[in-house]
PDB file of C-alpha atoms in Angstrom:
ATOM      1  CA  UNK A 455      87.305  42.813   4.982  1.00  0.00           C
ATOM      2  CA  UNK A 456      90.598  42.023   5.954  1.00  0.00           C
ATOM      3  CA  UNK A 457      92.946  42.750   8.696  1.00  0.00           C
ATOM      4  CA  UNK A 458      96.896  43.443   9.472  1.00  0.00           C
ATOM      5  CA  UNK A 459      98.414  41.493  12.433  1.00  0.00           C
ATOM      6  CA  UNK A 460     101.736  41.139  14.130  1.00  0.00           C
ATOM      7  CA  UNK A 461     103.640  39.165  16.643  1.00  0.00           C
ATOM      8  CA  UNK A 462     107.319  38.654  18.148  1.00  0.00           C
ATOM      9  CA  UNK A 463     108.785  35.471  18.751  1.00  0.00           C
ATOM     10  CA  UNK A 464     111.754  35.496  20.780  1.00  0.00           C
ATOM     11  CA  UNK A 465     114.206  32.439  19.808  1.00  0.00           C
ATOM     12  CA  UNK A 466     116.892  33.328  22.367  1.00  0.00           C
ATOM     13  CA  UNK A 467     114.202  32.420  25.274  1.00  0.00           C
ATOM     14  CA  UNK A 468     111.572  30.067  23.465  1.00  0.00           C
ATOM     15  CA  UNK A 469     109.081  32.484  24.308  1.00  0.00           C
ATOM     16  CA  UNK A 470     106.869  35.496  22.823  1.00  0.00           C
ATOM     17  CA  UNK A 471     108.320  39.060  22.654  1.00  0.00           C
ATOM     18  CA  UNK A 472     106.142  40.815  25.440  1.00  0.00           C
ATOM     19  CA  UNK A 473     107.127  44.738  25.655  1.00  0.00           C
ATOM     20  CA  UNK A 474     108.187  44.869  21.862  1.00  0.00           C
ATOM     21  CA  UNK A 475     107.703  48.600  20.733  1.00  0.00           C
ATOM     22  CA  UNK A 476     106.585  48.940  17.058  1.00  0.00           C
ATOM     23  CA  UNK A 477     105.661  51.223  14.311  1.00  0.00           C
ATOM     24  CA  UNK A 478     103.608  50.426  10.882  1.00  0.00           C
ATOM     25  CA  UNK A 479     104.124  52.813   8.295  1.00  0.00           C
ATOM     26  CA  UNK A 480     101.887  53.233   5.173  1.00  0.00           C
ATOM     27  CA  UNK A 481     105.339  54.131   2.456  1.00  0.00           C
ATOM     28  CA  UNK A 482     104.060  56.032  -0.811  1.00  0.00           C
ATOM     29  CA  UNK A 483     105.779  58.144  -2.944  1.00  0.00           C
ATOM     30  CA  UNK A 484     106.074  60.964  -0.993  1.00  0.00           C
ATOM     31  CA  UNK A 485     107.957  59.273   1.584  1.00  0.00           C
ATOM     32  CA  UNK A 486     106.479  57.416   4.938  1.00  0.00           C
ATOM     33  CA  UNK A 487     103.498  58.079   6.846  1.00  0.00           C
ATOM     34  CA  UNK A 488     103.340  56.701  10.630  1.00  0.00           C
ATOM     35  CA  UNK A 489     100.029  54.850  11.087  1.00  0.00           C
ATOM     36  CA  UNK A 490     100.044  52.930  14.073  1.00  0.00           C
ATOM     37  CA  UNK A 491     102.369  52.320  17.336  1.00  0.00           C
ATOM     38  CA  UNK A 492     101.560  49.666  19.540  1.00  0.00           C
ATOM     39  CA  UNK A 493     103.479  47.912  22.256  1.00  0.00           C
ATOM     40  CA  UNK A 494     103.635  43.761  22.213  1.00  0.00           C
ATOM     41  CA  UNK A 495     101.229  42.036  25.170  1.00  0.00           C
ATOM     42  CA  UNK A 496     102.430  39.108  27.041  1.00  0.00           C
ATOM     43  CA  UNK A 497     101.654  36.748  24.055  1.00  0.00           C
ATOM     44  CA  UNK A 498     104.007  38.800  21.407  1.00  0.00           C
ATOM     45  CA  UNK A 499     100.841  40.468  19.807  1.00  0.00           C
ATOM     46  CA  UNK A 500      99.381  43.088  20.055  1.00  0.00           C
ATOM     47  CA  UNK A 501      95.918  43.658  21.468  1.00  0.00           C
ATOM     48  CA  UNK A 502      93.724  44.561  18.153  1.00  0.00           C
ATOM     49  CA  UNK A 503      94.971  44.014  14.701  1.00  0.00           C
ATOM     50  CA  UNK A 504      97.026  46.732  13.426  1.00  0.00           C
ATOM     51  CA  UNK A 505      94.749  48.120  10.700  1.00  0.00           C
ATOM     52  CA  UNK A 506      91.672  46.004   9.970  1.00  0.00           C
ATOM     53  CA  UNK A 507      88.901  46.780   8.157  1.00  0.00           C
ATOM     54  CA  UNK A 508      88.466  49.825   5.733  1.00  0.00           C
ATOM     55  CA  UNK A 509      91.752  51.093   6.891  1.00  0.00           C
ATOM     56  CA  UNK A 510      93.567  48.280   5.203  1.00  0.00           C
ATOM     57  CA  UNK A 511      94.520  49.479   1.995  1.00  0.00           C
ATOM     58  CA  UNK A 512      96.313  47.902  -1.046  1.00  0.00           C
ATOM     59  CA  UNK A 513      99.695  49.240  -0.699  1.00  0.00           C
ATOM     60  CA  UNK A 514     103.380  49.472   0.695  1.00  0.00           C
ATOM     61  CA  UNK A 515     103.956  49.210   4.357  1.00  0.00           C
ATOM     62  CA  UNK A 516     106.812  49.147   6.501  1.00  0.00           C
ATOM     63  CA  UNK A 517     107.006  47.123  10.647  1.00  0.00           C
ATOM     64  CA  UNK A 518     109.339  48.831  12.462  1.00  0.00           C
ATOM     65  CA  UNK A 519     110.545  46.723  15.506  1.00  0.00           C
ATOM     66  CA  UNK A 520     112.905  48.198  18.325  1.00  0.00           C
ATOM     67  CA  UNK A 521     114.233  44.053  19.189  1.00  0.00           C
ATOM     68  CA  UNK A 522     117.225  45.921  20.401  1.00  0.00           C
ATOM     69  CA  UNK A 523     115.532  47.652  23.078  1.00  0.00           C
ATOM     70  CA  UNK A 524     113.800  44.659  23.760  1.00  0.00           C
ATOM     71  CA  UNK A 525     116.832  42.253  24.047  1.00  0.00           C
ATOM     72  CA  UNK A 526     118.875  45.024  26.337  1.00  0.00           C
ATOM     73  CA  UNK A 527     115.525  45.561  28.604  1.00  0.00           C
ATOM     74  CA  UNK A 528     115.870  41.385  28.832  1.00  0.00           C
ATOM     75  CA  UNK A 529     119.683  41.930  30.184  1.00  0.00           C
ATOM     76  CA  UNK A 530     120.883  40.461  26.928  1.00  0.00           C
ATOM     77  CA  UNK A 531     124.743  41.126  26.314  1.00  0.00           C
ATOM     78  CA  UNK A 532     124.640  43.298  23.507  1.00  0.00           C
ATOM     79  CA  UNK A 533     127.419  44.713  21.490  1.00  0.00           C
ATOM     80  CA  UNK A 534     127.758  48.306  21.128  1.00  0.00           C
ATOM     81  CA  UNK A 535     126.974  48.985  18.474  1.00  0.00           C
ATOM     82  CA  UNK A 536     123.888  46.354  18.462  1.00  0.00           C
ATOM     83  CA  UNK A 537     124.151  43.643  15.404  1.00  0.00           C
ATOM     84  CA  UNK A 538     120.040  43.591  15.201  1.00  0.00           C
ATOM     85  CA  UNK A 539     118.734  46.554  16.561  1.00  0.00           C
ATOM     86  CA  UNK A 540     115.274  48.103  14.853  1.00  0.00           C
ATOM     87  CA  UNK A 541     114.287  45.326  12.234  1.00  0.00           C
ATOM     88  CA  UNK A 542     112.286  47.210   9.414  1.00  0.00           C
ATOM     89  CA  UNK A 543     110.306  44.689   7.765  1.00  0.00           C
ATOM     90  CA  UNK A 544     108.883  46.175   4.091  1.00  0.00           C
ATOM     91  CA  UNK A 545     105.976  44.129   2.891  1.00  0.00           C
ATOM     92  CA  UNK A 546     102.932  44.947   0.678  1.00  0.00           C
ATOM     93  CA  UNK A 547      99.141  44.431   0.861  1.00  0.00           C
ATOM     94  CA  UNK A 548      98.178  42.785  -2.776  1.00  0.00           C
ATOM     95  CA  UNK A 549      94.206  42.424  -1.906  1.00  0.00           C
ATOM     96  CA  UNK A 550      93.316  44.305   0.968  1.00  0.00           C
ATOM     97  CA  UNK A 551      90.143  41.510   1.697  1.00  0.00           C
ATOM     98  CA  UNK A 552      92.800  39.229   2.705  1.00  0.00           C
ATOM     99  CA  UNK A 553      94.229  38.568   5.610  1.00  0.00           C
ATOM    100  CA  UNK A 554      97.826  39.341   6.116  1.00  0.00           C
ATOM    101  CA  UNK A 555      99.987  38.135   9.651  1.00  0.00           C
ATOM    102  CA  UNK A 556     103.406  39.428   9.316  1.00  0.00           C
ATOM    103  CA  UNK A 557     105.033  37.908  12.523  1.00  0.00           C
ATOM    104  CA  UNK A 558     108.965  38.168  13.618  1.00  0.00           C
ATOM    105  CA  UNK A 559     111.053  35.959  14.770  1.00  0.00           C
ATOM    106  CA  UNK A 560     114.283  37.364  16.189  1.00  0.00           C
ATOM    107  CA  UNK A 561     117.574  36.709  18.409  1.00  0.00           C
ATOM    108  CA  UNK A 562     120.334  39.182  18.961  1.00  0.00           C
ATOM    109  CA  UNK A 563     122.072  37.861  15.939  1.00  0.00           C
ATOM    110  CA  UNK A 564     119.553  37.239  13.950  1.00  0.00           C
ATOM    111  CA  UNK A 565     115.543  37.495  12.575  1.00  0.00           C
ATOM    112  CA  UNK A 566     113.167  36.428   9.720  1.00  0.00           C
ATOM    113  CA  UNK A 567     109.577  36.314   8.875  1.00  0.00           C
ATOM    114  CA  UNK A 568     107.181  35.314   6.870  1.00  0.00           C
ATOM    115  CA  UNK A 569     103.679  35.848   5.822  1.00  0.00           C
ATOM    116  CA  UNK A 570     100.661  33.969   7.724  1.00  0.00           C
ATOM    117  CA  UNK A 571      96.860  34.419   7.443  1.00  0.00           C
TER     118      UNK A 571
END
């Protein structure tokens, strides 16, 4: 079975996003369901996978990162109001016996991702 991972690369320090707050959402046509919050360990990830297992399910999700939080708790300067604040990253599971590794990589100014395995 497969699994659902995450982690936060900070690119303003060269380092991994410890303390990142996050939410997974399964989204369906009645709107969003929360799943999962988890906070990011000292390596940018988060202690167990995010849904592994029979819980991963063929479907849209949503990663809801609060990298504004993060950055201000890091004494960033930060504009008011913040240029990247919660990054929502929408994604879908194709073949839920895979494994999918949706990390982020983020700045103040900026963030992308990608999918890994």
């Amino acid at each position: 079975m497969g699994k659902l991972s995450t982690h936060v690369l900070d690119i303003t320090k060269g380092k991994p996003g410890a303390g990142v707050k996050l939410a997974l959402y399964a989204v369906g046509p009645g709107g969003k369901t929360l799943l999962k919050q988890a906070v990011t360990n000292s390596d940018g990830r988060c202690d167990e996978p995010l849904l592994a297992g029979e819980a991963l399910q063929v479907g849209k999700y949503e990663l809801v990162f609060a990298a504004g939080d993060y950055f201000a708790a890091q004494g960033e300067p930060l504009p008011e109001p913040r240029f990247v604040d919660e990054v929502v990253i929408a994604f879908g599971i194709a073949d839920a016996s895979q494994n999918y590794h949706v990390p982020l990589v983020v700045s103040p100014w900026a963030y992308s991702t990608y999918r890994g395995s």
